[in-house]
PDB file of C-alpha atoms in Angstrom:
ATOM      1  CA  MET A   1     -93.253 177.054  26.044  1.00 43.00           C
ATOM      2  CA  ARG A   2     -89.627 177.207  24.184  1.00 44.00           C
ATOM      3  CA  GLU A   3     -90.431 174.318  22.192  1.00 46.00           C
ATOM      4  CA  LEU A   4     -93.474 175.647  20.820  1.00 45.00           C
ATOM      5  CA  PHE A   5     -91.730 179.157  19.865  1.00 47.00           C
ATOM      6  CA  ASP A   6     -88.026 178.467  19.215  1.00 50.00           C
ATOM      7  CA  ASP A   7     -88.449 177.415  15.146  1.00 43.00           C
ATOM      8  CA  VAL A   8     -90.569 180.587  14.587  1.00 40.00           C
ATOM      9  CA  TYR A   9     -89.349 182.698  17.210  1.00 42.00           C
ATOM     10  CA  GLY A  10     -89.222 186.384  15.696  1.00 46.00           C
ATOM     11  CA  LYS A  11     -89.405 184.909  12.496  1.00 48.00           C
ATOM     12  CA  PRO A  12     -92.281 186.608  10.391  1.00 44.00           C
ATOM     13  CA  GLY A  13     -92.855 184.796   7.016  1.00 38.00           C
ATOM     14  CA  PHE A  14     -93.164 180.691   7.510  1.00 33.00           C
ATOM     15  CA  THR A  15     -96.070 178.877   6.042  1.00 35.00           C
ATOM     16  CA  VAL A  16     -98.774 177.070   8.150  1.00 36.00           C
ATOM     17  CA  GLN A  17     -97.313 173.779   6.084  1.00 38.00           C
ATOM     18  CA  GLU A  18     -93.581 174.781   7.615  1.00 42.00           C
ATOM     19  CA  SER A  19     -94.548 175.342  10.945  1.00 40.00           C
ATOM     20  CA  ARG A  20     -95.926 171.939  10.950  1.00 42.00           C
ATOM     21  CA  GLU A  21     -92.802 170.344   9.157  1.00 42.00           C
ATOM     22  CA  LYS A  22     -90.448 171.683  11.996  1.00 47.00           C
ATOM     23  CA  SER A  23     -92.635 170.961  14.919  1.00 44.00           C
ATOM     24  CA  THR A  24     -93.017 167.538  13.654  1.00 44.00           C
ATOM     25  CA  GLY A  25     -92.982 165.472  17.029  1.00 49.00           C
ATOM     26  CA  THR A  26     -93.129 168.668  18.945  1.00 65.00           C
ATOM     27  CA  ARG A  27     -96.496 169.961  18.768  1.00 80.00           C
ATOM     28  CA  ARG A  28     -98.285 170.208  21.734  1.00 89.00           C
ATOM     29  CA  LYS A  29    -101.789 169.568  22.682  1.00 93.00           C
ATOM     30  CA  ARG A  30    -103.805 172.519  24.332  1.00 94.00           C
ATOM     31  CA  PHE A  31    -103.398 171.779  27.930  1.00 93.00           C
ATOM     32  CA  TYR A  32    -105.122 174.457  29.337  1.00 95.00           C
ATOM     33  CA  THR A  33    -108.951 175.210  30.008  1.00 95.00           C
ATOM     34  CA  LYS A  34    -108.950 178.903  30.758  1.00 96.00           C
ATOM     35  CA  VAL A  35    -106.741 182.137  29.735  1.00 97.00           C
ATOM     36  CA  GLY A  36    -106.855 185.244  31.391  1.00 96.00           C
ATOM     37  CA  VAL A  37    -105.263 188.488  31.837  1.00 96.00           C
ATOM     38  CA  SER A  38    -103.941 189.672  35.337  1.00 94.00           C
ATOM     39  CA  ALA A  39    -101.960 192.631  36.601  1.00 91.00           C
ATOM     40  CA  ALA A  40     -98.542 192.233  37.990  1.00 77.00           C
ATOM     41  CA  ASP A  41     -95.359 194.084  38.649  1.00 78.00           C
ATOM     42  CA  GLU A  42     -93.961 193.722  35.146  1.00 77.00           C
ATOM     43  CA  GLY A  43     -97.692 195.184  33.752  1.00 89.00           C
ATOM     44  CA  HIS A  44    -100.407 193.104  32.172  1.00 95.00           C
ATOM     45  CA  SER A  45     -99.723 189.128  32.277  1.00 93.00           C
ATOM     46  CA  VAL A  46    -101.579 186.437  30.389  1.00 94.00           C
ATOM     47  CA  THR A  47    -102.422 183.417  32.384  1.00 94.00           C
ATOM     48  CA  LEU A  48    -103.485 179.846  31.424  1.00 96.00           C
ATOM     49  CA  ASP A  49    -105.281 178.462  34.243  1.00 96.00           C
ATOM     50  CA  ASP A  50    -104.206 181.362  36.560  1.00 94.00           C
ATOM     51  CA  LYS A  51    -100.402 180.600  35.722  1.00 94.00           C
ATOM     52  CA  THR A  52     -98.458 183.160  34.053  1.00 91.00           C
ATOM     53  CA  ILE A  53     -96.766 182.647  30.735  1.00 91.00           C
ATOM     54  CA  ARG A  54     -93.305 182.447  30.249  1.00 91.00           C
ATOM     55  CA  THR A  55     -91.409 183.492  27.118  1.00 93.00           C
ATOM     56  CA  PRO A  56     -88.542 181.280  25.689  1.00 92.00           C
ATOM     57  CA  SER A  57     -85.877 183.225  27.842  1.00 92.00           C
ATOM     58  CA  ARG A  58     -88.209 182.612  30.834  1.00 92.00           C
ATOM     59  CA  ASN A  59     -89.176 186.080  31.095  1.00 91.00           C
ATOM     60  CA  ALA A  60     -92.804 186.801  32.630  1.00 90.00           C
ATOM     61  CA  LEU A  61     -95.080 187.604  29.312  1.00 91.00           C
ATOM     62  CA  ALA A  62     -96.071 190.691  30.645  1.00 90.00           C
ATOM     63  CA  VAL A  63     -96.876 194.017  28.870  1.00 91.00           C
ATOM     64  CA  PRO A  64     -97.249 197.679  29.741  1.00 87.00           C
ATOM     65  CA  SER A  65    -100.731 197.894  27.619  1.00 91.00           C
ATOM     66  CA  ARG A  66    -103.895 195.774  28.895  1.00 94.00           C
ATOM     67  CA  ALA A  67    -105.409 196.296  25.217  1.00 95.00           C
ATOM     68  CA  VAL A  68    -102.133 194.409  24.037  1.00 95.00           C
ATOM     69  CA  ALA A  69    -102.281 191.622  26.622  1.00 96.00           C
ATOM     70  CA  ASP A  70    -106.069 191.226  25.791  1.00 97.00           C
ATOM     71  CA  LEU A  71    -104.944 190.581  22.011  1.00 97.00           C
ATOM     72  CA  MET A  72    -102.550 188.043  23.227  1.00 96.00           C
ATOM     73  CA  ALA A  73    -104.994 186.086  25.761  1.00 97.00           C
ATOM     74  CA  ALA A  74    -107.339 186.086  22.562  1.00 97.00           C
ATOM     75  CA  GLU A  75    -104.820 183.998  20.646  1.00 97.00           C
ATOM     76  CA  TRP A  76    -104.216 181.672  23.363  1.00 97.00           C
ATOM     77  CA  ASP A  77    -108.334 181.359  24.101  1.00 97.00           C
ATOM     78  CA  ALA A  78    -108.481 181.167  20.132  1.00 97.00           C
ATOM     79  CA  GLN A  79    -106.126 177.699  19.860  1.00 96.00           C
ATOM     80  CA  GLN A  80    -108.098 174.199  19.311  1.00 94.00           C
ATOM     81  CA  GLU A  81    -106.490 170.786  19.916  1.00 95.00           C
ATOM     82  CA  PHE A  82    -102.570 171.645  19.135  1.00 95.00           C
ATOM     83  CA  ILE A  83    -101.227 174.759  19.670  1.00 94.00           C
ATOM     84  CA  ASP A  84     -99.729 176.156  16.563  1.00 95.00           C
ATOM     85  CA  PRO A  85     -97.467 179.623  17.152  1.00 94.00           C
ATOM     86  CA  LEU A  86     -97.602 180.796  13.460  1.00 93.00           C
ATOM     87  CA  SER A  87    -101.570 181.534  14.514  1.00 95.00           C
ATOM     88  CA  MET A  88     -99.876 183.757  17.173  1.00 96.00           C
ATOM     89  CA  PRO A  89     -98.263 186.936  15.915  1.00 97.00           C
ATOM     90  CA  ILE A  90     -98.679 189.271  18.891  1.00 97.00           C
ATOM     91  CA  THR A  91     -97.432 186.282  21.309  1.00 96.00           C
ATOM     92  CA  ARG A  92     -94.199 185.729  19.129  1.00 96.00           C
ATOM     93  CA  LEU A  93     -93.966 190.020  18.851  1.00 96.00           C
ATOM     94  CA  ALA A  94     -93.990 189.960  22.375  1.00 95.00           C
ATOM     95  CA  ASN A  95     -91.365 187.187  23.103  1.00 95.00           C
ATOM     96  CA  SER A  96     -89.143 189.249  20.676  1.00 95.00           C
ATOM     97  CA  VAL A  97     -89.735 192.379  22.844  1.00 96.00           C
ATOM     98  CA  LEU A  98     -89.588 190.950  26.401  1.00 94.00           C
ATOM     99  CA  ASP A  99     -86.530 188.776  25.170  1.00 95.00           C
ATOM    100  CA  ALA A 100     -84.391 190.757  22.926  1.00 95.00           C
ATOM    101  CA  ILE A 101     -85.294 194.438  22.865  1.00 95.00           C
ATOM    102  CA  SER A 102     -85.166 195.264  26.252  1.00 88.00           C
ATOM    103  CA  THR A 103     -82.437 197.930  26.368  1.00 94.00           C
ATOM    104  CA  GLU A 104     -81.966 201.280  25.138  1.00 95.00           C
ATOM    105  CA  GLU A 105     -78.782 199.573  22.906  1.00 97.00           C
ATOM    106  CA  GLN A 106     -81.097 196.604  21.643  1.00 96.00           C
ATOM    107  CA  ILE A 107     -83.794 199.418  20.828  1.00 97.00           C
ATOM    108  CA  ALA A 108     -81.359 201.806  19.227  1.00 97.00           C
ATOM    109  CA  ALA A 109     -80.005 198.557  17.327  1.00 97.00           C
ATOM    110  CA  VAL A 110     -83.757 197.637  15.920  1.00 97.00           C
ATOM    111  CA  ARG A 111     -84.379 201.236  14.854  1.00 97.00           C
ATOM    112  CA  ASP A 112     -81.113 201.260  12.876  1.00 97.00           C
ATOM    113  CA  ASP A 113     -82.010 198.191  11.328  1.00 97.00           C
ATOM    114  CA  ILE A 114     -85.685 200.009  10.147  1.00 97.00           C
ATOM    115  CA  ALA A 115     -83.434 203.033   9.039  1.00 97.00           C
ATOM    116  CA  LYS A 116     -81.213 201.150   6.628  1.00 96.00           C
ATOM    117  CA  TYR A 117     -84.443 200.250   4.751  1.00 96.00           C
ATOM    118  CA  PHE A 118     -84.350 204.571   4.270  1.00 96.00           C
ATOM    119  CA  GLY A 119     -81.657 203.708   1.839  1.00 95.00           C
ATOM    120  CA  SER A 120     -83.167 201.174  -0.183  1.00 94.00           C
ATOM    121  CA  ASP A 121     -86.755 201.659   0.335  1.00 97.00           C
ATOM    122  CA  LEU A 122     -89.265 199.747  -2.047  1.00 96.00           C
ATOM    123  CA  LEU A 123     -91.211 203.097  -2.912  1.00 97.00           C
ATOM    124  CA  PHE A 124     -87.799 204.246  -4.485  1.00 96.00           C
ATOM    125  CA  TYR A 125     -87.293 201.957  -7.618  1.00 95.00           C
ATOM    126  CA  ARG A 126     -89.688 202.396 -10.572  1.00 95.00           C
ATOM    127  CA  ALA A 127     -91.197 200.030 -13.448  1.00 94.00           C
ATOM    128  CA  SER A 128     -89.673 201.741 -16.658  1.00 91.00           C
ATOM    129  CA  HIS A 129     -92.325 199.912 -18.714  1.00 91.00           C
ATOM    130  CA  PRO A 130     -95.346 199.260 -19.123  1.00 94.00           C
ATOM    131  CA  ASP A 131     -97.185 202.512 -18.483  1.00 94.00           C
ATOM    132  CA  ALA A 132     -99.964 200.946 -16.787  1.00 94.00           C
ATOM    133  CA  LEU A 133     -97.690 199.408 -14.216  1.00 96.00           C
ATOM    134  CA  ILE A 134     -95.584 202.470 -13.666  1.00 95.00           C
ATOM    135  CA  GLU A 135     -99.268 204.482 -12.889  1.00 96.00           C
ATOM    136  CA  ARG A 136    -100.028 201.992 -10.276  1.00 97.00           C
ATOM    137  CA  GLU A 137     -96.961 202.468  -8.914  1.00 97.00           C
ATOM    138  CA  ALA A 138     -96.952 206.041  -8.740  1.00 97.00           C
ATOM    139  CA  ALA A 139    -100.662 206.323  -7.580  1.00 97.00           C
ATOM    140  CA  ALA A 140     -99.651 203.901  -4.661  1.00 98.00           C
ATOM    141  CA  TRP A 141     -96.227 205.309  -3.547  1.00 98.00           C
ATOM    142  CA  ASP A 142     -96.222 208.871  -4.982  1.00 98.00           C
ATOM    143  CA  PRO A 143     -98.504 210.239  -1.721  1.00 98.00           C
ATOM    144  CA  VAL A 144     -96.571 208.568   0.650  1.00 98.00           C
ATOM    145  CA  LEU A 145     -93.247 210.358  -0.678  1.00 98.00           C
ATOM    146  CA  PHE A 146     -95.101 213.568  -0.847  1.00 98.00           C
ATOM    147  CA  TRP A 147     -96.259 213.189   2.512  1.00 98.00           C
ATOM    148  CA  VAL A 148     -92.710 212.558   3.850  1.00 97.00           C
ATOM    149  CA  ALA A 149     -90.942 215.448   2.128  1.00 97.00           C
ATOM    150  CA  GLU A 150     -94.002 217.940   3.718  1.00 97.00           C
ATOM    151  CA  GLU A 151     -94.185 216.582   6.586  1.00 95.00           C
ATOM    152  CA  LEU A 152     -90.802 215.420   7.697  1.00 95.00           C
ATOM    153  CA  ASN A 153     -89.158 217.737   5.165  1.00 96.00           C
ATOM    154  CA  ALA A 154     -87.271 214.536   3.902  1.00 97.00           C
ATOM    155  CA  HIS A 155     -86.750 214.391   0.028  1.00 97.00           C
ATOM    156  CA  PHE A 156     -85.866 211.084  -1.571  1.00 97.00           C
ATOM    157  CA  ILE A 157     -84.417 210.541  -5.134  1.00 95.00           C
ATOM    158  CA  LEU A 158     -86.118 208.076  -7.298  1.00 96.00           C
ATOM    159  CA  ALA A 159     -84.866 205.459  -9.815  1.00 92.00           C
ATOM    160  CA  GLU A 160     -85.751 203.129 -12.549  1.00 89.00           C
ATOM    161  CA  GLY A 161     -85.078 199.654 -12.389  1.00 81.00           C
ATOM    162  CA  VAL A 162     -83.329 197.873  -9.487  1.00 79.00           C
ATOM    163  CA  MET A 163     -79.819 200.002  -9.629  1.00 85.00           C
ATOM    164  CA  HIS A 164     -78.867 201.311  -6.527  1.00 87.00           C
ATOM    165  CA  VAL A 165     -79.316 204.962  -5.671  1.00 89.00           C
ATOM    166  CA  GLY A 166     -77.904 207.078  -3.091  1.00 92.00           C
ATOM    167  CA  GLN A 167     -80.040 208.723  -0.851  1.00 96.00           C
ATOM    168  CA  PRO A 168     -79.579 212.454   0.762  1.00 96.00           C
ATOM    169  CA  ALA A 169     -77.994 212.014   4.132  1.00 97.00           C
ATOM    170  CA  GLN A 170     -80.614 214.902   5.278  1.00 97.00           C
ATOM    171  CA  ALA A 171     -83.705 212.853   4.237  1.00 97.00           C
ATOM    172  CA  LEU A 172     -82.084 209.625   5.878  1.00 97.00           C
ATOM    173  CA  ALA A 173     -81.828 211.512   9.141  1.00 97.00           C
ATOM    174  CA  ALA A 174     -85.154 213.230   9.205  1.00 97.00           C
ATOM    175  CA  ALA A 175     -86.639 209.667   8.416  1.00 97.00           C
ATOM    176  CA  GLN A 176     -85.047 207.727  10.945  1.00 97.00           C
ATOM    177  CA  ALA A 177     -85.392 210.727  13.283  1.00 97.00           C
ATOM    178  CA  ALA A 178     -89.301 210.324  13.020  1.00 97.00           C
ATOM    179  CA  LEU A 179     -89.267 206.370  14.128  1.00 97.00           C
ATOM    180  CA  PRO A 180     -90.206 205.575  17.522  1.00 96.00           C
ATOM    181  CA  THR A 181     -88.244 204.995  20.453  1.00 96.00           C
ATOM    182  CA  ASP A 182     -90.361 202.646  22.925  1.00 95.00           C
ATOM    183  CA  SER A 183     -89.291 198.738  22.417  1.00 95.00           C
ATOM    184  CA  TRP A 184     -92.999 197.895  21.536  1.00 96.00           C
ATOM    185  CA  ARG A 185     -94.000 200.373  18.838  1.00 96.00           C
ATOM    186  CA  VAL A 186     -90.031 199.906  17.379  1.00 97.00           C
ATOM    187  CA  ALA A 187     -90.832 195.797  17.148  1.00 97.00           C
ATOM    188  CA  ALA A 188     -94.467 196.109  15.594  1.00 97.00           C
ATOM    189  CA  LEU A 189     -92.955 199.041  12.996  1.00 97.00           C
ATOM    190  CA  HIS A 190     -89.496 196.463  12.390  1.00 98.00           C
ATOM    191  CA  MET A 191     -91.997 193.586  11.397  1.00 97.00           C
ATOM    192  CA  VAL A 192     -94.116 195.907   9.260  1.00 98.00           C
ATOM    193  CA  THR A 193     -91.004 197.318   7.576  1.00 98.00           C
ATOM    194  CA  THR A 194     -89.462 193.643   6.738  1.00 97.00           C
ATOM    195  CA  ILE A 195     -93.148 192.250   5.801  1.00 97.00           C
ATOM    196  CA  THR A 196     -93.539 195.419   3.150  1.00 97.00           C
ATOM    197  CA  GLY A 197     -89.932 196.015   2.044  1.00 96.00           C
ATOM    198  CA  SER A 198     -90.817 199.685   2.956  1.00 98.00           C
ATOM    199  CA  ALA A 199     -89.922 201.628   6.047  1.00 98.00           C
ATOM    200  CA  LEU A 200     -91.609 204.439   4.480  1.00 98.00           C
ATOM    201  CA  LEU A 201     -94.907 202.491   4.494  1.00 98.00           C
ATOM    202  CA  ALA A 202     -94.288 201.671   7.801  1.00 98.00           C
ATOM    203  CA  LEU A 203     -93.938 205.034   8.983  1.00 97.00           C
ATOM    204  CA  ALA A 204     -96.969 205.987   7.142  1.00 98.00           C
ATOM    205  CA  LEU A 205     -99.121 203.638   9.122  1.00 98.00           C
ATOM    206  CA  LEU A 206     -97.849 204.623  12.269  1.00 97.00           C
ATOM    207  CA  ARG A 207     -98.420 208.228  11.567  1.00 96.00           C
ATOM    208  CA  GLY A 208    -101.945 207.262  10.503  1.00 96.00           C
ATOM    209  CA  ARG A 209    -101.330 208.663   6.760  1.00 96.00           C
ATOM    210  CA  LEU A 210    -102.079 205.230   5.326  1.00 97.00           C
ATOM    211  CA  SER A 211    -104.641 202.766   6.908  1.00 97.00           C
ATOM    212  CA  ALA A 212    -103.437 198.835   6.593  1.00 98.00           C
ATOM    213  CA  ASP A 213    -105.218 197.821   3.812  1.00 98.00           C
ATOM    214  CA  GLU A 214    -103.482 200.835   2.073  1.00 98.00           C
ATOM    215  CA  VAL A 215    -100.146 199.732   3.449  1.00 98.00           C
ATOM    216  CA  TRP A 216    -100.620 196.257   2.227  1.00 98.00           C
ATOM    217  CA  ALA A 217    -101.985 197.054  -0.991  1.00 98.00           C
ATOM    218  CA  ALA A 218     -99.344 199.158  -1.862  1.00 98.00           C
ATOM    219  CA  ALA A 219     -96.712 196.948  -0.389  1.00 98.00           C
ATOM    220  CA  PHE A 220     -97.553 194.248  -3.270  1.00 97.00           C
ATOM    221  CA  VAL A 221     -98.206 196.737  -6.362  1.00 97.00           C
ATOM    222  CA  ASP A 222     -95.998 194.668  -8.527  1.00 95.00           C
ATOM    223  CA  GLU A 223     -96.459 191.515  -7.410  1.00 93.00           C
ATOM    224  CA  ASP A 224    -100.383 191.913  -7.699  1.00 94.00           C
ATOM    225  CA  TRP A 225     -99.766 193.060 -11.466  1.00 93.00           C
ATOM    226  CA  ASN A 226     -97.267 190.017 -12.200  1.00 91.00           C
ATOM    227  CA  ALA A 227    -100.474 187.790 -11.054  1.00 91.00           C
ATOM    228  CA  GLU A 228    -102.793 189.626 -12.810  1.00 91.00           C
ATOM    229  CA  LYS A 229    -100.761 188.825 -15.691  1.00 89.00           C
ATOM    230  CA  TRP A 230     -99.462 185.612 -15.563  1.00 88.00           C
ATOM    231  CA  GLY A 231    -101.195 184.057 -12.829  1.00 86.00           C
ATOM    232  CA  LEU A 232    -100.969 183.430  -9.013  1.00 81.00           C
ATOM    233  CA  ASP A 233     -98.263 181.184  -7.839  1.00 84.00           C
ATOM    234  CA  GLU A 234     -99.721 179.048  -5.061  1.00 87.00           C
ATOM    235  CA  GLU A 235     -96.539 178.980  -3.485  1.00 89.00           C
ATOM    236  CA  ALA A 236     -96.209 182.548  -3.063  1.00 87.00           C
ATOM    237  CA  ALA A 237     -99.720 183.350  -2.501  1.00 89.00           C
ATOM    238  CA  ALA A 238     -99.342 181.054   0.862  1.00 92.00           C
ATOM    239  CA  ARG A 239     -95.725 183.351   1.931  1.00 92.00           C
ATOM    240  CA  ARG A 240     -98.390 186.213   1.661  1.00 93.00           C
ATOM    241  CA  ALA A 241    -100.754 184.732   3.420  1.00 94.00           C
ATOM    242  CA  ALA A 242     -98.118 183.774   6.218  1.00 94.00           C
ATOM    243  CA  ARG A 243     -96.906 187.347   5.855  1.00 95.00           C
ATOM    244  CA  LYS A 244    -100.516 188.831   6.007  1.00 97.00           C
ATOM    245  CA  VAL A 245    -101.065 187.107   9.756  1.00 96.00           C
ATOM    246  CA  ASP A 246     -98.108 188.757  11.197  1.00 97.00           C
ATOM    247  CA  PHE A 247     -98.709 192.019   9.263  1.00 98.00           C
ATOM    248  CA  GLU A 248    -102.057 192.476  10.810  1.00 98.00           C
ATOM    249  CA  GLY A 249    -100.612 191.315  14.374  1.00 97.00           C
ATOM    250  CA  ALA A 250     -98.243 194.013  14.230  1.00 98.00           C
ATOM    251  CA  VAL A 251    -100.820 196.638  12.959  1.00 98.00           C
ATOM    252  CA  ALA A 252    -102.907 195.393  16.188  1.00 97.00           C
ATOM    253  CA  VAL A 253    -100.345 196.268  18.343  1.00 97.00           C
ATOM    254  CA  LEU A 254     -99.817 199.471  16.958  1.00 97.00           C
ATOM    255  CA  ARG A 255    -103.856 200.221  17.060  1.00 96.00           C
ATOM    256  CA  ALA A 256    -103.803 198.997  20.686  1.00 95.00           C
ATOM    257  CA  LEU A 257    -100.995 201.365  21.985  1.00 93.00           C
ATOM    258  CA  GLY A 258    -102.019 204.220  20.039  1.00 85.00           C
ATOM    259  CA  SER A 259    -100.145 206.922  17.987  1.00 60.00           C
TER     260      SER A 259
END
């Protein structure tokens, strides 16, 4: 399946149209009839007509959780005449984990990448005007900051505008220590973080402090404000819709794995 997934492999945010443009001449028709899940040495494998699927690096598409395998099987079963990798975020996430986040060093590198967001998180940088936007940001973001202060003893500094503000080393260390250490949750959390621009929102989702809908709304407070004032940009809306697919895939994986 390499030719299907290479262009979008591990890269959230493509639109369906971009996917089609990148795959011109390589779109593959659905070639299988039956999708299944089977127990294997590696875990639970997704099968097409009783044959195990392989990742782009030729690893068996096998996951430790039957619930996650069932989610991937549903993605494959939902494909119509052509296979569209952009509609299969859980399969793409699994490819990333199996091919690139399998060792302790790789997991640590992804955790470090998530942790970078703690230094410049979306929630830190506030509008200076108008008052209605200031209030909207505070309503969406302050509860998360209060929660990490109480739950993790991580006290962060806020700023107006976009000028970078350094964060206390103790707060950064406390937040990073709260990140998961297994490859699947780390990968899903990384996807949520990069899509929302906030590792704190991702952490609140993981710990059950916010629902997926609350995280999504909080991530787009400013964008929604601008859309209300100036109208919806179609290109931005298409990008957001594509990101929502990947976001929901990551959320589904976290739910399937449990806290």
